[in-house]
Amino acid sequence: MTSAIETAPRMGATPIARLIAIAIISFLTLVDLFATQAILPSLAAAYHVSPGVMGSAVNLCTLGMAISGLGVALLNHRIGRRKGVVLSLTLLTIPTLLLALMPDLTLFAALRLLQGVFMSAAFSLTIAYIAETASANLISAALAAYVTGNVASNLFGRLMSAAIADHLGLPANFLIFAGLNLAGAALAFILLSDETMNRTGARQRNLLALFRRRALNASFAIGFLILFVFIGAFTYVNFVLTRPPLGLSTMQLGFVYFIFLPSIIATPFAGLASNRLGAGTVIILALLVALLGLAASLIRDLTFVLGAMTLLAAGTFFAQAAATGYVSRSAGAARGSAGGVYLASYYSGGLVGSIVIGQVFDQFGWTAVVIVLGFALSAACVIALFMTEDDSTLASQR
C-alpha cells in the first residue's frame, strides 16, 4: 500500500511536519480525558461527595473508552479511518458541552462515559490509520508522536483546565474544551488523507487469532496495568497535594503538571529504543523508573512529591509508547483489531484503577495506594518478559 503519511500533501512536506500533525490530532483527541482531573478537588466540593466517588465519576470515561475500543476491534474493517476520526471528534463536542450545565452526578458520570466512547473511537482509528498507511521506517516514530500528543494533552489540558476553572468557573471549562474537540475534528478533516481500505473478512477472523499469541496477550495485560497505575496515582495524588501539609490551591495544582514536560521530551524516543533493545526490555526499564518515583512519593515534601510524579509519568508514558508500537508491529494484518483490543484493555485498567484505588485511598490513605500500585508495576515488569521481538518481526513481514 502506498504510504499516505509519506505522500499525502495534507500531512505536510517533511517527516517532522507530519509527525507534528499526528501529535496535534492526538492532543485534541485526548485533551478531555485527564484535564478534568486537575479540577477534581473543585468538582468534589461542588458535588459534595468524597474523593473516591468523584474520582470514579470523572474516570467513568475509561469504561466508555474500553467499550469503544472493543467495538473498533470488531468492526474496524468496515470503518473508514479519516471519516471515523472526524465524526468521533465532532460527536465528542456534545457531551462536553452538556457537562457545562453542571448536571447531577449521575448524568455527569453518563456524559463522561459518552466522552470516553468518542475519544477512544477517534484514538483507535487514528492508530489504525497510522499503522496501515505509514511506511515501515516511519511507523514507530509516528506512533511515538501520537503518544507524545497524549502526554502533551496531560500537561497542557490540566494547566488549561485549572486556569479556566480558577478564573472563569467550572462551566466555562467544559465550554472551552468543547471548542477544542471541534478544532480536532476540523484538523483531522484537513490533515488526514483518504485511505484505501481492505474490506475482506480476514481481519475479523484474525481477531480471534490474536488471543492465541502469548506475546500479544502480555502486551494487552501490560496496557491494563499501565493505566491502572497512572489513573490510580494521578487521580488521587491531587488530594495529597491540596491537603495539609502541602495545601496547594487549584491554580498551583495546575502548575504541578509541568512535571509532564520531561515525558514530552523523552517519549518520542520510545520507538527508537524499542527497535534497538526490544519492547519488552524497554518496558521493564521504564516501569522500574516509574516504581522508583512511586516509592519517592511517600516523602511528604513538595520537592520529593513533584520529583516522584515526574519519574512516574515519564516511566509509564515511555512504557505505553513502547507497548503501542509493539502491538502494531506484532499484529500483522490484524493491526486495527489488535489496536482496539489493546486500547480496550488499557482503558479497562484505568476504570478499575480509579475505582479500586479510590476505595483504597478513602479507607487507608496514600501509603496503601503506593503499595497496591507498586505490586501492579512489579507484575507488569514480570509480564513484559513474555514479549519477544521474534514474534514482532515475523508479524511485520506478513
Short mmCIF file of C-alpha atoms in Angstrom, two decimals:
data_model
loop_
_atom_site.label_atom_id
_atom_site.label_comp_id
_atom_site.label_asym_id
_atom_site.label_seq_id
_atom_site.Cartn_x
_atom_site.Cartn_y
_atom_site.Cartn_z
CA MET A 1 0.00 0.00 0.00
CA THR A 2 1.27 3.49 -0.78
CA SER A 3 2.09 5.42 2.37
CA ALA A 4 -0.50 8.13 2.86
CA ILE A 5 1.54 9.64 5.66
CA GLU A 6 4.58 9.93 3.41
CA THR A 7 2.86 11.12 0.24
CA ALA A 8 -0.34 12.97 1.11
CA PRO A 9 0.10 16.74 0.85
CA ARG A 10 -2.36 17.18 3.71
CA MET A 11 0.20 15.79 6.13
CA GLY A 12 2.87 18.39 5.28
CA ALA A 13 6.05 18.44 3.23
CA THR A 14 8.50 16.98 5.73
CA PRO A 15 8.50 13.99 8.09
CA ILE A 16 8.78 16.37 11.07
CA ALA A 17 5.70 18.30 9.93
CA ARG A 18 3.75 15.05 9.52
CA LEU A 19 4.73 13.88 12.99
CA ILE A 20 3.74 17.23 14.50
CA ALA A 21 0.36 16.97 12.74
CA ILE A 22 -0.17 13.49 14.24
CA ALA A 23 0.75 14.77 17.71
CA ILE A 24 -1.67 17.72 17.43
CA ILE A 25 -4.56 15.44 16.46
CA SER A 26 -3.72 13.20 19.42
CA PHE A 27 -3.65 16.20 21.74
CA LEU A 28 -7.09 17.40 20.65
CA THR A 29 -8.49 13.85 20.79
CA LEU A 30 -7.50 13.13 24.38
CA VAL A 31 -7.37 16.58 25.98
CA ASP A 32 -10.68 15.93 27.82
CA LEU A 33 -9.50 12.67 29.35
CA PHE A 34 -7.17 13.96 32.05
CA ALA A 35 -7.93 17.70 32.09
CA THR A 36 -10.86 17.10 34.44
CA GLN A 37 -8.51 15.50 36.97
CA ALA A 38 -6.85 18.88 37.56
CA ILE A 39 -10.17 20.22 38.90
CA LEU A 40 -11.13 17.07 40.75
CA PRO A 41 -10.99 18.64 44.24
CA SER A 42 -13.17 21.53 42.99
CA LEU A 43 -15.67 19.10 41.46
CA ALA A 44 -15.78 17.02 44.66
CA ALA A 45 -16.56 20.18 46.62
CA ALA A 46 -19.18 21.34 44.08
CA TYR A 47 -20.98 17.98 44.17
CA HIS A 48 -20.42 17.46 47.94
CA VAL A 49 -19.00 13.93 47.54
CA SER A 50 -15.86 12.10 48.65
CA PRO A 51 -12.66 11.93 46.53
CA GLY A 52 -13.34 8.27 45.71
CA VAL A 53 -16.88 8.94 44.46
CA MET A 54 -15.87 11.96 42.37
CA GLY A 55 -12.79 10.17 41.02
CA SER A 56 -14.93 7.23 39.90
CA ALA A 57 -17.42 9.56 38.18
CA VAL A 58 -14.72 11.53 36.39
CA ASN A 59 -12.91 8.39 35.29
CA LEU A 60 -16.02 6.59 34.07
CA CYS A 61 -14.92 7.81 30.65
CA THR A 62 -12.44 4.93 30.72
CA LEU A 63 -15.37 2.46 30.67
CA GLY A 64 -16.65 4.17 27.53
CA MET A 65 -13.17 4.01 26.06
CA ALA A 66 -12.88 0.29 26.79
CA ILE A 67 -16.29 -0.44 25.23
CA SER A 68 -15.46 1.68 22.20
CA GLY A 69 -12.07 0.01 21.81
CA LEU A 70 -13.73 -3.40 21.61
CA GLY A 71 -16.25 -2.05 19.12
CA VAL A 72 -13.50 -0.78 16.87
CA ALA A 73 -11.67 -4.10 17.22
CA LEU A 74 -14.74 -5.95 15.95
CA LEU A 75 -15.84 -3.51 13.25
CA ASN A 76 -12.64 -1.76 12.23
CA HIS A 77 -12.59 -3.37 8.77
CA ARG A 78 -15.87 -1.58 7.98
CA ILE A 79 -14.99 1.87 9.31
CA GLY A 80 -13.25 4.49 7.18
CA ARG A 81 -10.37 5.84 9.24
CA ARG A 82 -10.50 9.52 8.33
CA LYS A 83 -14.31 9.74 8.33
CA GLY A 84 -14.47 7.83 11.62
CA VAL A 85 -11.96 10.14 13.33
CA VAL A 86 -13.72 13.30 12.12
CA LEU A 87 -17.18 12.02 13.13
CA SER A 88 -15.99 10.82 16.54
CA LEU A 89 -14.39 14.16 17.40
CA THR A 90 -17.44 16.06 16.19
CA LEU A 91 -19.75 13.95 18.36
CA LEU A 92 -17.36 14.38 21.31
CA THR A 93 -18.33 18.05 21.50
CA ILE A 94 -21.91 17.17 22.50
CA PRO A 95 -21.31 15.55 25.94
CA THR A 96 -18.54 18.08 26.62
CA LEU A 97 -20.97 20.95 26.05
CA LEU A 98 -23.61 19.30 28.24
CA LEU A 99 -21.13 18.98 31.10
CA ALA A 100 -21.04 22.79 31.18
CA LEU A 101 -24.60 22.69 32.54
CA MET A 102 -23.20 21.04 35.71
CA PRO A 103 -25.85 18.28 35.78
CA ASP A 104 -26.42 15.97 38.74
CA LEU A 105 -23.68 13.46 39.47
CA THR A 106 -25.39 10.54 37.72
CA LEU A 107 -25.78 12.46 34.46
CA PHE A 108 -22.26 13.86 34.89
CA ALA A 109 -20.91 10.30 35.02
CA ALA A 110 -23.01 9.25 31.99
CA LEU A 111 -21.68 12.17 29.96
CA ARG A 112 -18.11 11.27 30.91
CA LEU A 113 -18.81 7.74 29.70
CA LEU A 114 -20.01 9.13 26.35
CA GLN A 115 -16.90 11.27 26.10
CA GLY A 116 -14.87 8.10 26.53
CA VAL A 117 -16.73 6.32 23.71
CA PHE A 118 -15.95 9.07 21.20
CA MET A 119 -12.38 9.71 22.40
CA SER A 120 -11.49 6.03 22.17
CA ALA A 121 -13.04 5.63 18.72
CA ALA A 122 -11.02 8.56 17.40
CA PHE A 123 -7.88 7.29 19.14
CA SER A 124 -8.24 3.70 17.90
CA LEU A 125 -8.99 4.71 14.32
CA THR A 126 -6.06 7.12 14.18
CA ILE A 127 -3.71 4.43 15.47
CA ALA A 128 -5.07 2.06 12.79
CA TYR A 129 -4.66 4.79 10.16
CA ILE A 130 -1.01 5.27 11.13
CA ALA A 131 -0.28 1.54 11.24
CA GLU A 132 -1.87 0.90 7.84
CA THR A 133 -0.59 3.90 5.89
CA ALA A 134 2.87 4.66 7.29
CA SER A 135 5.96 3.06 5.80
CA ALA A 136 7.95 0.59 7.92
CA ASN A 137 10.68 3.13 8.69
CA LEU A 138 8.17 5.77 9.86
CA ILE A 139 5.61 3.74 11.81
CA SER A 140 7.46 3.63 15.17
CA ALA A 141 8.13 7.38 15.04
CA ALA A 142 4.53 8.11 14.03
CA LEU A 143 3.08 6.04 16.88
CA ALA A 144 5.53 7.62 19.34
CA ALA A 145 4.43 11.06 18.08
CA TYR A 146 0.81 10.12 18.74
CA VAL A 147 1.59 9.04 22.29
CA THR A 148 3.62 12.25 22.72
CA GLY A 149 0.50 14.22 21.82
CA ASN A 150 -1.26 12.23 24.55
CA VAL A 151 1.45 13.27 27.03
CA ALA A 152 1.10 16.90 25.96
CA SER A 153 -2.66 16.72 26.50
CA ASN A 154 -1.98 15.56 30.05
CA LEU A 155 0.16 18.61 30.74
CA PHE A 156 -1.49 21.44 28.86
CA GLY A 157 -5.01 20.07 29.29
CA ARG A 158 -4.57 20.07 33.06
CA LEU A 159 -2.98 23.53 33.05
CA MET A 160 -5.77 24.97 30.93
CA SER A 161 -8.47 23.28 32.97
CA ALA A 162 -7.07 24.53 36.27
CA ALA A 163 -6.62 28.08 34.97
CA ILE A 164 -10.06 28.28 33.36
CA ALA A 165 -11.86 26.82 36.38
CA ASP A 166 -9.95 29.10 38.75
CA HIS A 167 -10.69 32.31 36.80
CA LEU A 168 -13.94 31.62 34.91
CA GLY A 169 -15.59 28.76 36.81
CA LEU A 170 -16.31 25.10 36.13
CA PRO A 171 -18.96 25.56 33.37
CA ALA A 172 -16.59 27.72 31.26
CA ASN A 173 -14.00 24.96 31.49
CA PHE A 174 -16.24 22.48 29.66
CA LEU A 175 -17.37 25.06 27.06
CA ILE A 176 -13.79 25.81 26.05
CA PHE A 177 -12.86 22.14 25.87
CA ALA A 178 -15.84 21.50 23.59
CA GLY A 179 -14.30 24.07 21.26
CA LEU A 180 -11.02 22.14 21.32
CA ASN A 181 -12.88 18.94 20.38
CA LEU A 182 -14.41 20.69 17.38
CA ALA A 183 -10.99 22.03 16.38
CA GLY A 184 -9.69 18.45 16.49
CA ALA A 185 -12.41 17.32 14.09
CA ALA A 186 -11.58 20.15 11.69
CA LEU A 187 -7.85 19.40 11.77
CA ALA A 188 -8.40 15.68 11.22
CA PHE A 189 -10.58 16.52 8.20
CA ILE A 190 -7.86 18.80 6.80
CA LEU A 191 -4.70 16.89 7.73
CA LEU A 192 -5.62 13.23 7.24
CA SER A 193 -5.87 11.89 3.70
CA ASP A 194 -8.45 9.40 2.46
CA GLU A 195 -7.16 5.82 2.59
CA THR A 196 -7.85 2.68 0.64
CA MET A 197 -9.31 0.00 2.90
CA ASN A 198 -9.08 -3.74 2.70
CA ARG A 199 -12.67 -4.80 3.39
CA THR A 200 -12.18 -8.57 3.39
CA GLY A 201 -13.18 -10.69 6.34
CA ALA A 202 -9.58 -11.61 7.09
CA ARG A 203 -9.20 -9.02 9.81
CA GLN A 204 -12.26 -10.21 11.68
CA ARG A 205 -11.01 -13.80 11.56
CA ASN A 206 -7.60 -12.60 12.75
CA LEU A 207 -9.22 -11.07 15.84
CA LEU A 208 -9.69 -14.50 17.42
CA ALA A 209 -6.14 -15.47 16.47
CA LEU A 210 -4.79 -12.53 18.48
CA PHE A 211 -5.74 -14.19 21.76
CA ARG A 212 -3.76 -17.32 20.90
CA ARG A 213 -0.49 -15.38 20.86
CA ARG A 214 1.20 -15.19 24.24
CA ALA A 215 3.30 -12.12 23.45
CA LEU A 216 0.29 -10.08 22.35
CA ASN A 217 -1.71 -11.17 25.40
CA ALA A 218 1.23 -9.99 27.52
CA SER A 219 1.11 -6.56 25.86
CA PHE A 220 -2.65 -6.33 26.47
CA ALA A 221 -2.12 -7.11 30.17
CA ILE A 222 0.68 -4.55 30.41
CA GLY A 223 -1.59 -1.91 28.88
CA PHE A 224 -4.19 -2.68 31.57
CA LEU A 225 -1.63 -2.31 34.35
CA ILE A 226 -0.03 0.87 32.97
CA LEU A 227 -3.27 2.86 33.04
CA PHE A 228 -4.35 1.19 36.30
CA VAL A 229 -1.24 2.72 37.87
CA PHE A 230 -1.38 6.03 36.04
CA ILE A 231 -5.04 6.76 36.75
CA GLY A 232 -4.77 5.48 40.31
CA ALA A 233 -1.76 7.66 41.07
CA PHE A 234 -2.58 10.87 39.23
CA THR A 235 -6.23 10.97 40.25
CA TYR A 236 -5.69 10.73 43.99
CA VAL A 237 -2.31 12.45 44.33
CA ASN A 238 -4.32 15.63 43.68
CA PHE A 239 -5.84 15.25 47.15
CA VAL A 240 -2.40 14.67 48.67
CA LEU A 241 -1.22 17.90 47.07
CA THR A 242 -4.23 20.02 48.09
CA ARG A 243 -4.50 18.76 51.68
CA PRO A 244 -2.16 19.70 54.57
CA PRO A 245 0.80 19.74 54.86
CA LEU A 246 1.20 20.69 51.17
CA GLY A 247 -2.08 22.61 50.76
CA LEU A 248 -1.83 23.72 47.11
CA SER A 249 -4.54 25.88 45.52
CA THR A 250 -6.38 24.90 42.31
CA MET A 251 -4.12 27.14 40.21
CA GLN A 252 -0.98 25.85 41.92
CA LEU A 253 -2.20 22.31 41.32
CA GLY A 254 -2.40 23.09 37.60
CA PHE A 255 1.22 24.24 37.55
CA VAL A 256 2.25 20.97 39.21
CA TYR A 257 1.65 19.23 35.89
CA PHE A 258 4.71 20.80 34.34
CA ILE A 259 6.14 17.53 35.61
CA PHE A 260 4.95 16.08 32.27
CA LEU A 261 7.49 18.15 30.31
CA PRO A 262 10.28 15.53 30.62
CA SER A 263 7.80 12.92 29.33
CA ILE A 264 7.05 15.05 26.26
CA ILE A 265 10.78 15.23 25.53
CA ALA A 266 11.53 11.55 26.22
CA THR A 267 8.51 9.73 24.78
CA PRO A 268 9.34 10.30 21.06
CA PHE A 269 12.46 8.18 21.59
CA ALA A 270 10.49 5.12 22.72
CA GLY A 271 10.25 3.78 19.16
CA LEU A 272 14.00 4.07 18.61
CA ALA A 273 14.75 2.45 21.97
CA SER A 274 12.36 -0.43 21.23
CA ASN A 275 13.98 -1.04 17.84
CA ARG A 276 17.41 -1.30 19.48
CA LEU A 277 16.68 -3.04 22.78
CA GLY A 278 13.33 -4.74 22.20
CA ALA A 279 10.00 -3.52 23.53
CA GLY A 280 9.98 -5.91 26.50
CA THR A 281 13.33 -4.64 27.79
CA VAL A 282 12.32 -1.01 27.27
CA ILE A 283 9.04 -1.53 29.13
CA ILE A 284 10.78 -3.17 32.10
CA LEU A 285 13.35 -0.36 32.37
CA ALA A 286 10.68 2.32 32.04
CA LEU A 287 8.46 0.75 34.68
CA LEU A 288 11.38 0.42 37.09
CA VAL A 289 11.82 4.19 36.77
CA ALA A 290 8.09 4.58 37.49
CA LEU A 291 8.41 2.29 40.53
CA LEU A 292 11.24 4.42 41.90
CA GLY A 293 9.10 7.52 41.52
CA LEU A 294 6.14 5.88 43.19
CA ALA A 295 8.22 4.98 46.24
CA ALA A 296 9.61 8.53 46.50
CA SER A 297 6.07 9.96 46.65
CA LEU A 298 5.81 8.70 50.24
CA ILE A 299 8.02 11.57 51.39
CA ARG A 300 5.58 14.40 52.16
CA ASP A 301 7.77 17.18 50.86
CA LEU A 302 6.65 19.11 47.75
CA THR A 303 10.01 18.74 46.00
CA PHE A 304 10.06 14.99 46.57
CA VAL A 305 6.44 14.54 45.51
CA LEU A 306 6.98 16.53 42.31
CA GLY A 307 10.16 14.61 41.50
CA ALA A 308 8.37 11.35 42.23
CA MET A 309 5.46 12.18 39.95
CA THR A 310 7.90 13.24 37.20
CA LEU A 311 9.56 9.82 37.28
CA LEU A 312 6.21 8.02 37.45
CA ALA A 313 4.84 9.93 34.46
CA ALA A 314 7.99 9.51 32.37
CA GLY A 315 8.19 5.78 33.08
CA THR A 316 4.55 4.97 32.38
CA PHE A 317 4.33 7.09 29.21
CA PHE A 318 7.56 5.64 27.81
CA ALA A 319 6.29 2.13 28.52
CA GLN A 320 2.93 2.98 26.90
CA ALA A 321 4.64 4.21 23.72
CA ALA A 322 6.77 1.07 23.55
CA ALA A 323 3.76 -1.20 24.11
CA THR A 324 1.65 0.60 21.49
CA GLY A 325 4.39 0.22 18.89
CA TYR A 326 4.88 -3.43 19.77
CA VAL A 327 1.19 -4.25 19.33
CA SER A 328 1.15 -2.59 15.92
CA ARG A 329 4.28 -4.43 14.75
CA SER A 330 3.22 -7.78 16.18
CA ALA A 331 -0.36 -7.96 14.92
CA GLY A 332 0.40 -8.22 11.22
CA ALA A 333 -2.77 -7.96 9.12
CA ALA A 334 -4.91 -7.55 12.26
CA ARG A 335 -3.34 -4.25 13.35
CA GLY A 336 -6.68 -2.44 13.58
CA SER A 337 -8.26 -5.19 15.67
CA ALA A 338 -5.18 -5.57 17.89
CA GLY A 339 -5.09 -1.82 18.49
CA GLY A 340 -8.74 -1.87 19.54
CA VAL A 341 -8.21 -4.79 21.93
CA TYR A 342 -5.11 -3.13 23.39
CA LEU A 343 -6.98 0.12 23.99
CA ALA A 344 -9.94 -1.76 25.49
CA SER A 345 -7.57 -3.46 27.93
CA TYR A 346 -5.68 -0.21 28.57
CA TYR A 347 -8.76 1.82 29.42
CA SER A 348 -10.30 -1.03 31.42
CA GLY A 349 -7.22 -0.75 33.61
CA GLY A 350 -7.93 2.95 34.04
CA LEU A 351 -11.52 2.26 35.08
CA VAL A 352 -10.53 -0.44 37.57
CA GLY A 353 -7.71 1.75 38.85
CA SER A 354 -9.99 4.71 39.51
CA ILE A 355 -12.49 2.58 41.42
CA VAL A 356 -10.12 0.30 43.34
CA ILE A 357 -7.55 2.95 44.20
CA GLY A 358 -10.33 5.37 45.14
CA GLN A 359 -11.56 2.94 47.76
CA VAL A 360 -8.02 2.23 48.97
CA PHE A 361 -7.34 5.97 49.28
CA ASP A 362 -10.60 6.71 51.10
CA GLN A 363 -10.16 3.83 53.55
CA PHE A 364 -6.40 3.57 54.10
CA GLY A 365 -4.65 6.64 52.66
CA TRP A 366 -1.82 7.33 50.24
CA THR A 367 0.70 4.84 51.68
CA ALA A 368 -1.66 1.95 50.94
CA VAL A 369 -2.19 3.33 47.43
CA VAL A 370 1.57 3.28 46.82
CA ILE A 371 1.80 -0.34 47.97
CA VAL A 372 -1.02 -1.51 45.68
CA LEU A 373 0.35 0.39 42.68
CA GLY A 374 3.84 -0.93 43.40
CA PHE A 375 2.57 -4.50 43.11
CA ALA A 376 0.88 -3.62 39.80
CA LEU A 377 4.10 -2.17 38.36
CA SER A 378 6.08 -5.20 39.51
CA ALA A 379 3.55 -7.53 37.86
CA ALA A 380 3.84 -5.59 34.60
CA CYS A 381 7.63 -5.98 34.65
CA VAL A 382 7.28 -9.76 35.01
CA ILE A 383 4.70 -9.96 32.20
CA ALA A 384 6.97 -7.93 29.89
CA LEU A 385 9.41 -10.87 29.90
CA PHE A 386 6.96 -12.70 27.61
CA MET A 387 7.13 -10.02 24.90
CA THR A 388 9.54 -11.36 22.30
CA GLU A 389 10.78 -9.37 19.32
CA ASP A 390 10.84 -12.56 17.21
CA ASP A 391 7.04 -12.51 17.26
CA SER A 392 7.04 -8.84 16.29
CA THR A 393 9.49 -9.29 13.44
CA LEU A 394 7.65 -12.21 11.89
CA ALA A 395 4.31 -10.44 12.06
CA SER A 396 5.64 -7.27 10.46
CA GLN A 397 6.73 -9.30 7.44
CA ARG A 398 3.22 -10.66 6.78
#
